[in-house]
mmCIF file of C-alpha atoms and ligand atoms in Angstrom:
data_model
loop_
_atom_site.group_PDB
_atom_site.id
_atom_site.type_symbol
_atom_site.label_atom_id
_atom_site.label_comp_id
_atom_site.label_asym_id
_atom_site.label_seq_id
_atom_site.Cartn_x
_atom_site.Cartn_y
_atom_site.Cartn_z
ATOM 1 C CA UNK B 1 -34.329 -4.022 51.114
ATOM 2 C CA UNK B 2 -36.677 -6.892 51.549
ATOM 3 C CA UNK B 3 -36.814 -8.478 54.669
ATOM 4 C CA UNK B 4 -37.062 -11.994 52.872
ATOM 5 C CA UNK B 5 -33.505 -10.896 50.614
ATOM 6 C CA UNK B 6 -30.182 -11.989 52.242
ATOM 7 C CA UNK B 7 -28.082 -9.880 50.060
ATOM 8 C CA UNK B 8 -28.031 -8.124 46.791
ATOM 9 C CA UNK B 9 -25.954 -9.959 44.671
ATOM 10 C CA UNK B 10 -26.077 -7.732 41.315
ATOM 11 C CA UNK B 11 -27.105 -4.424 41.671
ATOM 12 C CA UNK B 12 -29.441 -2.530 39.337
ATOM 13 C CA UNK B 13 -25.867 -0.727 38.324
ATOM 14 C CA UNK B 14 -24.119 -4.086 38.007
ATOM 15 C CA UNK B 15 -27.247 -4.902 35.661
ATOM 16 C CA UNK B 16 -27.165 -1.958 33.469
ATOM 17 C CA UNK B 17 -23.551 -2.396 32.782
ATOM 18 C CA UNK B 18 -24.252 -6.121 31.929
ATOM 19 C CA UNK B 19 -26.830 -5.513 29.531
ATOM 20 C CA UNK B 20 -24.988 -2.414 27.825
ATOM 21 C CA UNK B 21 -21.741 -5.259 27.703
ATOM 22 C CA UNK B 22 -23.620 -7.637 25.861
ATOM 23 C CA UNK B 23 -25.948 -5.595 23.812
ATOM 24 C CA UNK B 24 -22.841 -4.247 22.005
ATOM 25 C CA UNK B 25 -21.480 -7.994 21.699
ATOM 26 C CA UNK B 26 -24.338 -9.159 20.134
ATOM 27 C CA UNK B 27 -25.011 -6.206 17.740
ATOM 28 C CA UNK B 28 -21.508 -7.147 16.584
ATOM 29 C CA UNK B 29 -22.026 -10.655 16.215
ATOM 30 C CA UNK B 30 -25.370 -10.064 14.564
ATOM 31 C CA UNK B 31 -24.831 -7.405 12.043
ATOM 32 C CA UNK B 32 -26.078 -8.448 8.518
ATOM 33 C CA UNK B 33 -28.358 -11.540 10.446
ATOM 34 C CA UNK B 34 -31.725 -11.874 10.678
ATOM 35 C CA UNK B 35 -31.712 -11.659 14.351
ATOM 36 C CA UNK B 36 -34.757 -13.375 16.134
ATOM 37 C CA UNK B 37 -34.406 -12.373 20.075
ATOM 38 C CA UNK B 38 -36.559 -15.606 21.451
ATOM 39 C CA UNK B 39 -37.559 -15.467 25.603
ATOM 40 C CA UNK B 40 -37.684 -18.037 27.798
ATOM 41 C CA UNK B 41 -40.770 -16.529 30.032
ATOM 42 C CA UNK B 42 -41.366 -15.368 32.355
ATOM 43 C CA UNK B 43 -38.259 -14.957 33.856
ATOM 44 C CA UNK B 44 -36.688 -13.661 30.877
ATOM 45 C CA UNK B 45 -39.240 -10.552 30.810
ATOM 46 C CA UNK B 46 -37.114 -7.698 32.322
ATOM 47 C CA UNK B 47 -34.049 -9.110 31.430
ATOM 48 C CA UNK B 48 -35.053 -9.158 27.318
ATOM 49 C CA UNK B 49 -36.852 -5.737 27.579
ATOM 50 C CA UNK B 50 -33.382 -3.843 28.861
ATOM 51 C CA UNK B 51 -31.254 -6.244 26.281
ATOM 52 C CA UNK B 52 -33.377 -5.681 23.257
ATOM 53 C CA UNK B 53 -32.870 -1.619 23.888
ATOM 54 C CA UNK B 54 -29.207 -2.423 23.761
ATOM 55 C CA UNK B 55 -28.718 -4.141 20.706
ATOM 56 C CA UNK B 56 -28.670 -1.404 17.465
ATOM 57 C CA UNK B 57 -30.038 -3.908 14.956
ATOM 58 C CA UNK B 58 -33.691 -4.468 13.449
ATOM 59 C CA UNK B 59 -34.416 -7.516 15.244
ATOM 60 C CA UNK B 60 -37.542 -9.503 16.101
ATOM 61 C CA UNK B 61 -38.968 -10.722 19.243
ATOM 62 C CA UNK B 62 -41.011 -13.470 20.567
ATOM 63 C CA UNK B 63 -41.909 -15.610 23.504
ATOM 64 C CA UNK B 64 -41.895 -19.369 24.747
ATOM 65 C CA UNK B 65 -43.258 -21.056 27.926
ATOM 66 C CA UNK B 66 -41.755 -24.467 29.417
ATOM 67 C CA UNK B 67 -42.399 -25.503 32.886
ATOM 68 C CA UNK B 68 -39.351 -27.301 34.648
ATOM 69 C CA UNK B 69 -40.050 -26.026 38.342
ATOM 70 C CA UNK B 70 -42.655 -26.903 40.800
ATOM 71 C CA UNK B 71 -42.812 -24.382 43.789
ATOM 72 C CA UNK B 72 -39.599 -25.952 45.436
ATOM 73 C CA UNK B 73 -35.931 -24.947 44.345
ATOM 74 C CA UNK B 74 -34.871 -27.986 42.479
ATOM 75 C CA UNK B 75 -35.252 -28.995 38.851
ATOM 76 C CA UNK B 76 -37.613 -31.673 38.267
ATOM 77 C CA UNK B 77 -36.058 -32.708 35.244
ATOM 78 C CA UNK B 78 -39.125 -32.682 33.372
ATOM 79 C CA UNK B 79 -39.526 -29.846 30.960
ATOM 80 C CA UNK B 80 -42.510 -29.132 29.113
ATOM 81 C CA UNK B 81 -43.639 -26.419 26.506
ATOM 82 C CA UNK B 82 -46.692 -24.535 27.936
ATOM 83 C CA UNK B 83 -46.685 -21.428 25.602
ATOM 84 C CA UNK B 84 -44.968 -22.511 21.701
ATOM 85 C CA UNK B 85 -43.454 -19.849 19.736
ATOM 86 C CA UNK B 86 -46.087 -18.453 16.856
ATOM 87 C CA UNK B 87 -43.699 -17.477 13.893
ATOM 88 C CA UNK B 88 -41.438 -20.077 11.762
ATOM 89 C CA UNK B 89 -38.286 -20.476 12.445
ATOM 90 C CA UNK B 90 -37.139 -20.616 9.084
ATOM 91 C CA UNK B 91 -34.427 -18.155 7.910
ATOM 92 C CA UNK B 92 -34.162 -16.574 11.215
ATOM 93 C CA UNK B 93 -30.489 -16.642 13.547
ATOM 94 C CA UNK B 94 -32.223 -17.041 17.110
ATOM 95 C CA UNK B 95 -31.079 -15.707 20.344
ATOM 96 C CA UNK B 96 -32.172 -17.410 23.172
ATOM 97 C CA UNK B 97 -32.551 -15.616 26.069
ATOM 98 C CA UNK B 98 -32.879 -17.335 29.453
ATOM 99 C CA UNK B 99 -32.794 -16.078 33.513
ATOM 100 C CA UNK B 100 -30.585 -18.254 34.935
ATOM 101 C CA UNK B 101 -29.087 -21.726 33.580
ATOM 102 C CA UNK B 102 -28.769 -24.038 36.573
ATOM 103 C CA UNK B 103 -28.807 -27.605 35.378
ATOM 104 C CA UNK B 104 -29.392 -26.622 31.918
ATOM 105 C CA UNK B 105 -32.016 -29.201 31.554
ATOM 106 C CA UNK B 106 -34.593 -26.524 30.397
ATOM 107 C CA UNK B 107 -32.663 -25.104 27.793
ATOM 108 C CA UNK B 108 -30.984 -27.985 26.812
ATOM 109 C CA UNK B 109 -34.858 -29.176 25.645
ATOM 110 C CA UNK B 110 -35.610 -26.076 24.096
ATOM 111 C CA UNK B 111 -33.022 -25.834 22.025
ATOM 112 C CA UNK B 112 -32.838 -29.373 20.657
ATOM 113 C CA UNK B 113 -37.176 -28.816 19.696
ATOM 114 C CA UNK B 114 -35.666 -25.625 17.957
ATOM 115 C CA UNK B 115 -33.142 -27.212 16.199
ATOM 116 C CA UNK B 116 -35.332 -29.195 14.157
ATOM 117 C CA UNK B 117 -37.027 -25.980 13.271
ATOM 118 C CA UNK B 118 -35.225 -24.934 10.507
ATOM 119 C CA UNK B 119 -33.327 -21.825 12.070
ATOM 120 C CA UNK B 120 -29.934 -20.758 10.880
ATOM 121 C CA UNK B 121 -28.152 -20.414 13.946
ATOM 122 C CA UNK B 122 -29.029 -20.762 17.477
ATOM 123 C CA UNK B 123 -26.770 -18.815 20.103
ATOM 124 C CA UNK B 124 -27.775 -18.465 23.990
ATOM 125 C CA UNK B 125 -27.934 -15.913 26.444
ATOM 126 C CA UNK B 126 -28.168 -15.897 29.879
ATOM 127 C CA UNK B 127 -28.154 -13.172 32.466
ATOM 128 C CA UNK B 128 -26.949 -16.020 35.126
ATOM 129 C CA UNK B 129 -25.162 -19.085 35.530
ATOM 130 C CA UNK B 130 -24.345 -21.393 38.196
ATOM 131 C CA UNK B 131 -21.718 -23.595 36.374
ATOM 132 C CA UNK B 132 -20.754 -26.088 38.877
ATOM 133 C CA UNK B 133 -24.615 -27.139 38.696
ATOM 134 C CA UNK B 134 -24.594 -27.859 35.829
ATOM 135 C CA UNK B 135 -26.150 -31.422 34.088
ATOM 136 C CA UNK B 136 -27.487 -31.170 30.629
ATOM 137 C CA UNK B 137 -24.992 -30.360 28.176
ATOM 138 C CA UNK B 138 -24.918 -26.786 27.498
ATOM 139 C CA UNK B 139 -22.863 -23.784 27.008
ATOM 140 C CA UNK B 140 -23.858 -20.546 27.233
ATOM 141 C CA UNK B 141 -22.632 -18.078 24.135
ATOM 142 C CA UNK B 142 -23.201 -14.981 26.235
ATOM 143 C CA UNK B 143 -23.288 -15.188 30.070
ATOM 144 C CA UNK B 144 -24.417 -11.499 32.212
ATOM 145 C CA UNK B 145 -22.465 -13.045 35.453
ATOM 146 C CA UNK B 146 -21.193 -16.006 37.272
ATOM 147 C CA UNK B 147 -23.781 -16.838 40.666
ATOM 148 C CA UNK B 148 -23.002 -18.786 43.395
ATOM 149 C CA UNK B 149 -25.156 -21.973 44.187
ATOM 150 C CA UNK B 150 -27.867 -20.336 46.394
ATOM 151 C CA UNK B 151 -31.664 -19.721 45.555
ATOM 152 C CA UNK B 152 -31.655 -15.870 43.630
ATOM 153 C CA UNK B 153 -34.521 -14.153 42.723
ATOM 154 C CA UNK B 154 -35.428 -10.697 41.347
ATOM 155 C CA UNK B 155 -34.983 -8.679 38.330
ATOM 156 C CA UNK B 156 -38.004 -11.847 36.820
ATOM 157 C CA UNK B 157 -36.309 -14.570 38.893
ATOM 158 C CA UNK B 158 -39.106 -15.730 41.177
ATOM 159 C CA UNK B 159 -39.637 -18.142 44.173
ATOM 160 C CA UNK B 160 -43.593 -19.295 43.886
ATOM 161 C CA UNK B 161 -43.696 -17.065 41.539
ATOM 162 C CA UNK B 162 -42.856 -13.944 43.563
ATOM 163 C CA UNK B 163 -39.915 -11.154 43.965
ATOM 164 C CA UNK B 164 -39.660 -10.938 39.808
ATOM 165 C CA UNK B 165 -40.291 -7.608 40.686
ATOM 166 C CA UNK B 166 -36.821 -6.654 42.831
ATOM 167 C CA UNK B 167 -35.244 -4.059 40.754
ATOM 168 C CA UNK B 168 -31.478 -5.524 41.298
ATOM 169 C CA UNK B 169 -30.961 -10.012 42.186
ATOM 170 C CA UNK B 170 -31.108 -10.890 45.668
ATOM 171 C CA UNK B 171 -29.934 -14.219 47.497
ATOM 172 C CA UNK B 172 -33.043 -15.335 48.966
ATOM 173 C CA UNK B 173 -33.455 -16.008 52.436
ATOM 174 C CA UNK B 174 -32.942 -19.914 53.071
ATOM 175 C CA UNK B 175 -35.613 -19.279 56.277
ATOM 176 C CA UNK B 176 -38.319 -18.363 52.835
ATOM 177 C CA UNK B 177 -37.876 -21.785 51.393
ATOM 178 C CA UNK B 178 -36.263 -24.496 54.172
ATOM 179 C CA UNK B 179 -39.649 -24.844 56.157
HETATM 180 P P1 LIG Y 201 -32.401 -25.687 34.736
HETATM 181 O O1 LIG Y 201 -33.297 -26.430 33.802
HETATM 182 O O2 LIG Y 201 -32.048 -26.498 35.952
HETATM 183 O O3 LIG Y 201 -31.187 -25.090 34.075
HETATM 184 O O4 LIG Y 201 -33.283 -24.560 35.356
HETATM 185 C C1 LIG Y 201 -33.451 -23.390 34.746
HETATM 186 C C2 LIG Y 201 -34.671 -22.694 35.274
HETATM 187 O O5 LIG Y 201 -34.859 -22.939 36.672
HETATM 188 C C3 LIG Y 201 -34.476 -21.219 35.152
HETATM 189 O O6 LIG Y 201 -34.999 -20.766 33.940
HETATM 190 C C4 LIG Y 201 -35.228 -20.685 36.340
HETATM 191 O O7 LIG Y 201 -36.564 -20.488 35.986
HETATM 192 C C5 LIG Y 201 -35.160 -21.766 37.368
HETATM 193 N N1 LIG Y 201 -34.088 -21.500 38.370
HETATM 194 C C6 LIG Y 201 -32.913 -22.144 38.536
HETATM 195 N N2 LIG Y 201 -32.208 -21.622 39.538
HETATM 196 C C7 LIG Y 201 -32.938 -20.605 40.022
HETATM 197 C C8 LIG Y 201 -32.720 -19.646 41.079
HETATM 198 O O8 LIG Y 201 -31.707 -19.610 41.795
HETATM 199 N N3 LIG Y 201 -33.726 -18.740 41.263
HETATM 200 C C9 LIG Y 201 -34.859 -18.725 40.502
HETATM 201 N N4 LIG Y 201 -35.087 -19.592 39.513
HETATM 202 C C10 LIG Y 201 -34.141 -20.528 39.277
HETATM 203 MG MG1 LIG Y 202 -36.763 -19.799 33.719
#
């Protein structure tokens, strides 16, 4: 293990049972929908790919970009779209798939600029919450696991934009990030 990772806090086990969990959820909840499977990148990259294969429906995929972090571990509250989505919403039920909701400011931005997009549905899904942090007023409809309040990366959770790599989702090291 990393020298910089405390502890493992889902395994790449833990992570294959999650997304085998909810991909069979969702195909349920889906079937007969015109299911568009919408990232949050980039931390949504690895998580999507292995979700996608689990869901046995013709779906479509596609990408946004917001910026709510700086380099630090706190949310600055200020969300902005960096990469926009390039198909119309219209007609499609959208999944929204995030890393981890923490305040839920991010999400809670995205989805109200979607909502006025003329989507049928939109439903959210995110491989991690910390609930007790939470702000903005959001509910997940599909959560992977429960996380304590501690900095996580791996699995496309980064800190300055490194350890998305880590197959399984480590507790960072506090001595990485309290300098
Ligand atoms: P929110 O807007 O506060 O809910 O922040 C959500 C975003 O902050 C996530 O999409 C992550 O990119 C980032 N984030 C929040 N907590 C963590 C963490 O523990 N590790 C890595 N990124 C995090
Ligand atoms: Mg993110």
């Amino acid at each position: 293990m990393l020298k910089d990772i405390e502890k493992v806090l889902v395994s790449e086990d833990e992570l294959k049972e999650i997304n085998a969990r909810l991909g069979k959820r969702i195909t349920e909840d889906f079937k007969g929908k015109n299911l568009l499977v919408l990232g949050i990148l980039k931390g949504c990259v690895f998580f999507m790919t292995d979700l996608v294969r689990n869901i046995e429906l013709p779906l479509s995929i596609d990408f946004m970009s917001v910026s709510s972090y700086g380099s630090g571990t706190e949310s600055t509250g200020r969300v902005k779209i960096t990469k926009d989505i390039d198909i119309d919403l219209n007609g499609y039920d959208v999944l929204l798939v995030e890393d981890i909701l923490d305040s839920g400011r991010t999400l809670n931005y995205v989805s109200d600029i979607l909502k006025t997009r003329g989507a049928n549905s939109i439903k959210i899904v995110t491989l991690l919450d910390k609930p007790e942090r939470r702000v903005a007023p959001i509910t997940p409809d599909y959560v992977g696991c429960d996380v304590p309040d501690e900095f996580v990366v791996g699995y496309g959770l980064d800190y300055d934009q490194k350890y998305r790599n880590l197959p399984y989702i480590g507790q960072l090291s506090r001595k990485v990030y309290e300098k």
